[in-house]
Amino acid sequence: MAIFEGDNAPSNQEIEQETERMILSGNFSIGNYSIHNDSFVPIEPTAEEIANAQQDGLCSPSCGEGVCNVTTAYGVLVAQCVCKENYCFNSGTCDFDGGPKCRCDDDPTGFYTGDRCNFYASQPLVIGVGAGVGGLLLIIIIALSICLCCRRNKKGADFERFRKF
């Protein structure tokens, strides 16, 4: 039996608890067939068997850049996609949600950003860029205001010239 990770899938702990309850109660059935408690023997697959299960497509093909992690719970193979080791840089934390996603850590002098926490933005850099953009916008607004005022004054002078004729 294999259980795949999904949005609505129960947690591994819930699966383990339900499997254990079914085994211990002797009420383990598939369709119209029931399996007696004494005929069900949980096994621990070898590392080779788990590796073969991974290669045989037990995990969803959507693991992409992730790794298929196959474990057992009471003899049931549980397959889930996880992040590769050291996928995120600079102490970022990797979560697998449809693909590997990095959550980057902050530090007192700046923060890391990027898909894999590979870009560092220091506080002086962020403040400098913000001040530069703000200053540039202020200069543009002042220049536009001057242009509009000059244009308005020029149109007024042209109007007076035409009235004299």
Short mmCIF file of N, CA, C and O in Angstrom, two decimals, residues 68-147:
data_model
loop_
_atom_site.label_atom_id
_atom_site.label_comp_id
_atom_site.label_asym_id
_atom_site.label_seq_id
_atom_site.Cartn_x
_atom_site.Cartn_y
_atom_site.Cartn_z
N CYS A 68 12.33 12.42 -3.63
CA CYS A 68 11.27 11.52 -3.17
C CYS A 68 11.75 10.83 -1.90
O CYS A 68 12.74 10.11 -1.91
N ASN A 69 11.07 11.06 -0.79
CA ASN A 69 11.43 10.46 0.49
C ASN A 69 10.41 9.38 0.81
O ASN A 69 9.24 9.67 1.01
N VAL A 70 10.85 8.12 0.82
CA VAL A 70 9.96 7.01 1.12
C VAL A 70 10.30 6.48 2.50
O VAL A 70 11.45 6.16 2.78
N THR A 71 9.31 6.42 3.37
CA THR A 71 9.49 5.86 4.70
C THR A 71 8.39 4.83 4.94
O THR A 71 7.50 4.67 4.11
N THR A 72 8.47 4.16 6.06
CA THR A 72 7.43 3.18 6.39
C THR A 72 6.77 3.56 7.69
O THR A 72 7.37 4.15 8.57
N ALA A 73 5.50 3.20 7.78
CA ALA A 73 4.74 3.35 9.01
C ALA A 73 3.91 2.09 9.15
O ALA A 73 2.95 1.90 8.41
N TYR A 74 4.31 1.21 10.06
CA TYR A 74 3.61 -0.06 10.29
C TYR A 74 3.51 -0.87 9.01
O TYR A 74 2.47 -1.41 8.68
N GLY A 75 4.57 -0.90 8.25
CA GLY A 75 4.61 -1.70 7.04
C GLY A 75 3.99 -1.02 5.84
O GLY A 75 3.96 -1.59 4.76
N VAL A 76 3.48 0.19 6.00
CA VAL A 76 2.89 0.93 4.90
C VAL A 76 3.95 1.90 4.39
O VAL A 76 4.57 2.63 5.15
N LEU A 77 4.16 1.89 3.06
CA LEU A 77 5.10 2.83 2.48
C LEU A 77 4.44 4.20 2.35
O LEU A 77 3.34 4.32 1.82
N VAL A 78 5.10 5.22 2.87
CA VAL A 78 4.61 6.59 2.79
C VAL A 78 5.62 7.37 1.95
O VAL A 78 6.79 7.43 2.30
N ALA A 79 5.16 7.92 0.84
CA ALA A 79 6.05 8.66 -0.07
C ALA A 79 5.67 10.13 -0.06
O ALA A 79 4.51 10.49 -0.13
N GLN A 80 6.69 10.98 0.05
CA GLN A 80 6.44 12.41 -0.01
C GLN A 80 7.65 13.11 -0.61
O GLN A 80 8.78 12.64 -0.51
N CYS A 81 7.37 14.22 -1.27
CA CYS A 81 8.43 15.02 -1.87
C CYS A 81 9.00 15.95 -0.79
O CYS A 81 8.24 16.57 -0.05
N VAL A 82 10.32 16.00 -0.71
CA VAL A 82 10.99 16.89 0.22
C VAL A 82 12.08 17.66 -0.52
O VAL A 82 12.46 17.29 -1.64
N CYS A 83 12.60 18.69 0.10
CA CYS A 83 13.67 19.49 -0.51
C CYS A 83 14.98 18.73 -0.47
O CYS A 83 15.24 17.95 0.44
N LYS A 84 15.82 19.01 -1.47
CA LYS A 84 17.17 18.47 -1.45
C LYS A 84 17.93 19.08 -0.28
O LYS A 84 17.65 20.20 0.14
N GLU A 85 18.90 18.34 0.22
CA GLU A 85 19.72 18.84 1.32
C GLU A 85 20.46 20.09 0.87
O GLU A 85 20.98 20.15 -0.25
N ASN A 86 20.49 21.10 1.72
CA ASN A 86 21.16 22.38 1.45
C ASN A 86 20.62 23.06 0.19
O ASN A 86 21.36 23.72 -0.52
N TYR A 87 19.32 22.92 -0.08
CA TYR A 87 18.71 23.56 -1.25
C TYR A 87 18.73 25.08 -1.10
O TYR A 87 19.05 25.81 -2.02
N CYS A 88 18.37 25.56 0.11
CA CYS A 88 18.36 27.00 0.37
C CYS A 88 19.71 27.44 0.92
O CYS A 88 20.30 26.76 1.74
N PHE A 89 20.17 28.60 0.47
CA PHE A 89 21.43 29.14 0.93
C PHE A 89 21.22 30.03 2.15
O PHE A 89 20.10 30.44 2.45
N ASN A 90 22.29 30.35 2.84
CA ASN A 90 22.32 31.35 3.92
C ASN A 90 21.28 31.09 5.00
O ASN A 90 20.52 31.98 5.38
N SER A 91 21.22 29.87 5.48
CA SER A 91 20.34 29.46 6.58
C SER A 91 18.86 29.59 6.26
O SER A 91 18.03 29.71 7.16
N GLY A 92 18.50 29.57 4.98
CA GLY A 92 17.09 29.60 4.61
C GLY A 92 16.43 28.26 4.92
O GLY A 92 17.09 27.22 4.96
N THR A 93 15.13 28.27 5.16
CA THR A 93 14.37 27.07 5.48
C THR A 93 13.57 26.66 4.26
O THR A 93 12.86 27.49 3.67
N CYS A 94 13.68 25.40 3.88
CA CYS A 94 13.00 24.92 2.68
C CYS A 94 11.70 24.21 3.04
O CYS A 94 11.67 23.35 3.92
N ASP A 95 10.62 24.59 2.38
CA ASP A 95 9.32 23.93 2.48
C ASP A 95 8.97 23.43 1.10
O ASP A 95 9.24 24.10 0.10
N PHE A 96 8.36 22.26 1.03
CA PHE A 96 7.96 21.72 -0.27
C PHE A 96 6.46 21.88 -0.41
O PHE A 96 5.68 21.20 0.25
N ASP A 97 6.06 22.81 -1.26
CA ASP A 97 4.64 23.08 -1.49
C ASP A 97 4.43 23.19 -2.99
O ASP A 97 4.45 24.26 -3.56
N GLY A 98 4.30 22.03 -3.64
CA GLY A 98 4.20 22.01 -5.09
C GLY A 98 5.56 22.21 -5.76
O GLY A 98 5.68 22.26 -6.96
N GLY A 99 6.56 22.33 -4.97
CA GLY A 99 7.94 22.56 -5.42
C GLY A 99 8.70 23.16 -4.25
O GLY A 99 8.11 23.63 -3.29
N PRO A 100 10.02 23.13 -4.31
CA PRO A 100 10.79 23.67 -3.19
C PRO A 100 10.64 25.19 -3.09
O PRO A 100 10.74 25.89 -4.09
N LYS A 101 10.35 25.68 -1.90
CA LYS A 101 10.21 27.12 -1.64
C LYS A 101 11.07 27.46 -0.42
O LYS A 101 10.98 26.80 0.60
N CYS A 102 11.88 28.49 -0.55
CA CYS A 102 12.77 28.90 0.53
C CYS A 102 12.18 30.07 1.31
O CYS A 102 11.67 31.02 0.73
N ARG A 103 12.24 29.97 2.64
CA ARG A 103 11.92 31.08 3.53
C ARG A 103 13.26 31.58 4.07
O ARG A 103 13.99 30.84 4.71
N CYS A 104 13.57 32.82 3.78
CA CYS A 104 14.89 33.36 4.11
C CYS A 104 14.89 33.98 5.50
O CYS A 104 13.92 34.61 5.91
N ASP A 105 16.01 33.82 6.21
CA ASP A 105 16.18 34.40 7.54
C ASP A 105 16.62 35.85 7.43
O ASP A 105 17.31 36.24 6.49
N ASP A 106 16.22 36.64 8.41
CA ASP A 106 16.66 38.03 8.52
C ASP A 106 17.86 38.08 9.46
O ASP A 106 18.06 37.20 10.28
N ASP A 107 18.63 39.15 9.33
CA ASP A 107 19.64 39.41 10.33
C ASP A 107 19.58 40.90 10.65
O ASP A 107 18.89 41.66 9.97
N PRO A 108 20.23 41.37 11.70
CA PRO A 108 20.07 42.76 12.14
C PRO A 108 20.51 43.81 11.10
O PRO A 108 20.06 44.95 11.16
N THR A 109 21.37 43.45 10.17
CA THR A 109 21.89 44.45 9.23
C THR A 109 21.28 44.35 7.84
O THR A 109 21.70 45.06 6.94
N GLY A 110 20.32 43.47 7.63
CA GLY A 110 19.70 43.33 6.31
C GLY A 110 18.90 42.05 6.22
O GLY A 110 18.51 41.48 7.24
N PHE A 111 18.67 41.59 4.99
CA PHE A 111 17.91 40.35 4.81
C PHE A 111 18.33 39.68 3.52
O PHE A 111 18.87 40.32 2.61
N TYR A 112 18.07 38.38 3.46
CA TYR A 112 18.33 37.60 2.26
C TYR A 112 17.04 37.47 1.48
O TYR A 112 15.95 37.41 2.04
N THR A 113 17.16 37.41 0.16
CA THR A 113 16.00 37.27 -0.69
C THR A 113 16.39 36.46 -1.92
O THR A 113 17.54 36.05 -2.06
N GLY A 114 15.45 36.20 -2.79
CA GLY A 114 15.70 35.40 -3.98
C GLY A 114 15.06 34.03 -3.83
O GLY A 114 14.63 33.63 -2.75
N ASP A 115 15.00 33.29 -4.93
CA ASP A 115 14.37 31.97 -4.93
C ASP A 115 15.03 31.01 -3.94
O ASP A 115 14.37 30.15 -3.38
N ARG A 116 16.35 31.16 -3.77
CA ARG A 116 17.07 30.25 -2.88
C ARG A 116 17.85 31.00 -1.81
O ARG A 116 18.85 30.51 -1.31
N CYS A 117 17.38 32.19 -1.44
CA CYS A 117 18.03 33.04 -0.43
C CYS A 117 19.47 33.34 -0.82
O CYS A 117 20.38 33.30 0.02
N ASN A 118 19.69 33.65 -2.07
CA ASN A 118 21.05 33.83 -2.57
C ASN A 118 21.42 35.30 -2.78
O ASN A 118 22.52 35.59 -3.21
N PHE A 119 20.54 36.25 -2.49
CA PHE A 119 20.84 37.67 -2.65
C PHE A 119 20.70 38.35 -1.31
O PHE A 119 19.69 38.20 -0.64
N TYR A 120 21.71 39.11 -0.93
CA TYR A 120 21.70 39.82 0.35
C TYR A 120 21.43 41.29 0.11
O TYR A 120 22.09 41.93 -0.70
N ALA A 121 20.46 41.84 0.80
CA ALA A 121 20.14 43.26 0.72
C ALA A 121 20.39 43.87 2.10
O ALA A 121 19.68 43.57 3.05
N SER A 122 21.42 44.70 2.19
CA SER A 122 21.74 45.34 3.46
C SER A 122 20.82 46.52 3.70
O SER A 122 20.25 47.08 2.76
N GLN A 123 20.68 46.94 4.96
CA GLN A 123 19.81 48.08 5.28
C GLN A 123 20.27 49.36 4.58
O GLN A 123 19.43 50.07 4.02
N PRO A 124 21.58 49.67 4.56
CA PRO A 124 21.99 50.88 3.83
C PRO A 124 21.64 50.82 2.33
O PRO A 124 21.27 51.83 1.74
N LEU A 125 21.73 49.64 1.73
CA LEU A 125 21.37 49.51 0.32
C LEU A 125 19.89 49.79 0.12
O LEU A 125 19.50 50.55 -0.78
N VAL A 126 19.04 49.22 0.97
CA VAL A 126 17.60 49.41 0.84
C VAL A 126 17.25 50.88 1.08
O VAL A 126 16.46 51.47 0.32
N ILE A 127 17.85 51.50 2.09
CA ILE A 127 17.57 52.91 2.37
C ILE A 127 18.07 53.78 1.23
O ILE A 127 17.39 54.71 0.79
N GLY A 128 19.25 53.49 0.70
CA GLY A 128 19.81 54.26 -0.40
C GLY A 128 18.96 54.17 -1.66
O GLY A 128 18.71 55.18 -2.33
N VAL A 129 18.52 52.98 -2.00
CA VAL A 129 17.68 52.80 -3.18
C VAL A 129 16.35 53.54 -2.99
O VAL A 129 15.86 54.22 -3.89
N GLY A 130 15.77 53.43 -1.80
CA GLY A 130 14.50 54.12 -1.53
C GLY A 130 14.65 55.63 -1.61
O GLY A 130 13.82 56.32 -2.21
N ALA A 131 15.73 56.16 -1.03
CA ALA A 131 15.98 57.61 -1.07
C ALA A 131 16.25 58.06 -2.51
O ALA A 131 15.79 59.12 -2.94
N GLY A 132 17.01 57.27 -3.26
CA GLY A 132 17.31 57.62 -4.65
C GLY A 132 16.06 57.67 -5.50
O GLY A 132 15.86 58.60 -6.28
N VAL A 133 15.19 56.67 -5.36
CA VAL A 133 13.94 56.64 -6.13
C VAL A 133 13.05 57.80 -5.72
O VAL A 133 12.46 58.49 -6.57
N GLY A 134 12.96 58.07 -4.41
CA GLY A 134 12.16 59.20 -3.93
C GLY A 134 12.69 60.52 -4.46
O GLY A 134 11.92 61.39 -4.89
N GLY A 135 14.01 60.71 -4.43
CA GLY A 135 14.62 61.93 -4.94
C GLY A 135 14.38 62.10 -6.43
O GLY A 135 14.09 63.21 -6.91
N LEU A 136 14.52 61.02 -7.19
CA LEU A 136 14.28 61.07 -8.63
C LEU A 136 12.83 61.46 -8.93
O LEU A 136 12.57 62.29 -9.82
N LEU A 137 11.89 60.89 -8.20
CA LEU A 137 10.48 61.25 -8.39
C LEU A 137 10.24 62.72 -8.07
O LEU A 137 9.49 63.41 -8.78
N LEU A 138 10.88 63.23 -7.03
CA LEU A 138 10.73 64.64 -6.65
C LEU A 138 11.27 65.55 -7.76
O LEU A 138 10.62 66.54 -8.14
N ILE A 139 12.41 65.21 -8.32
CA ILE A 139 12.99 66.00 -9.41
C ILE A 139 12.07 65.98 -10.63
O ILE A 139 11.85 67.02 -11.28
N ILE A 140 11.51 64.84 -10.96
CA ILE A 140 10.60 64.73 -12.10
C ILE A 140 9.36 65.58 -11.88
O ILE A 140 8.90 66.30 -12.78
N ILE A 141 8.80 65.56 -10.68
CA ILE A 141 7.60 66.35 -10.37
C ILE A 141 7.91 67.85 -10.48
O ILE A 141 7.13 68.62 -11.04
N ILE A 142 9.05 68.28 -9.94
CA ILE A 142 9.43 69.69 -10.01
C ILE A 142 9.63 70.11 -11.47
O ILE A 142 9.14 71.17 -11.89
N ALA A 143 10.33 69.29 -12.26
CA ALA A 143 10.56 69.61 -13.67
C ALA A 143 9.24 69.71 -14.43
O ALA A 143 9.05 70.64 -15.25
N LEU A 144 8.32 68.79 -14.20
CA LEU A 144 7.01 68.85 -14.87
C LEU A 144 6.23 70.10 -14.46
O LEU A 144 5.56 70.73 -15.29
N SER A 145 6.31 70.46 -13.19
CA SER A 145 5.61 71.65 -12.71
C SER A 145 6.16 72.91 -13.38
O SER A 145 5.38 73.79 -13.80
N ILE A 146 7.47 73.01 -13.49
CA ILE A 146 8.08 74.17 -14.15
C ILE A 146 7.67 74.22 -15.61
O ILE A 146 7.31 75.29 -16.13
N CYS A 147 7.70 73.10 -16.29
CA CYS A 147 7.29 73.06 -17.70
C CYS A 147 5.84 73.49 -17.88
O CYS A 147 5.52 74.27 -18.80
#
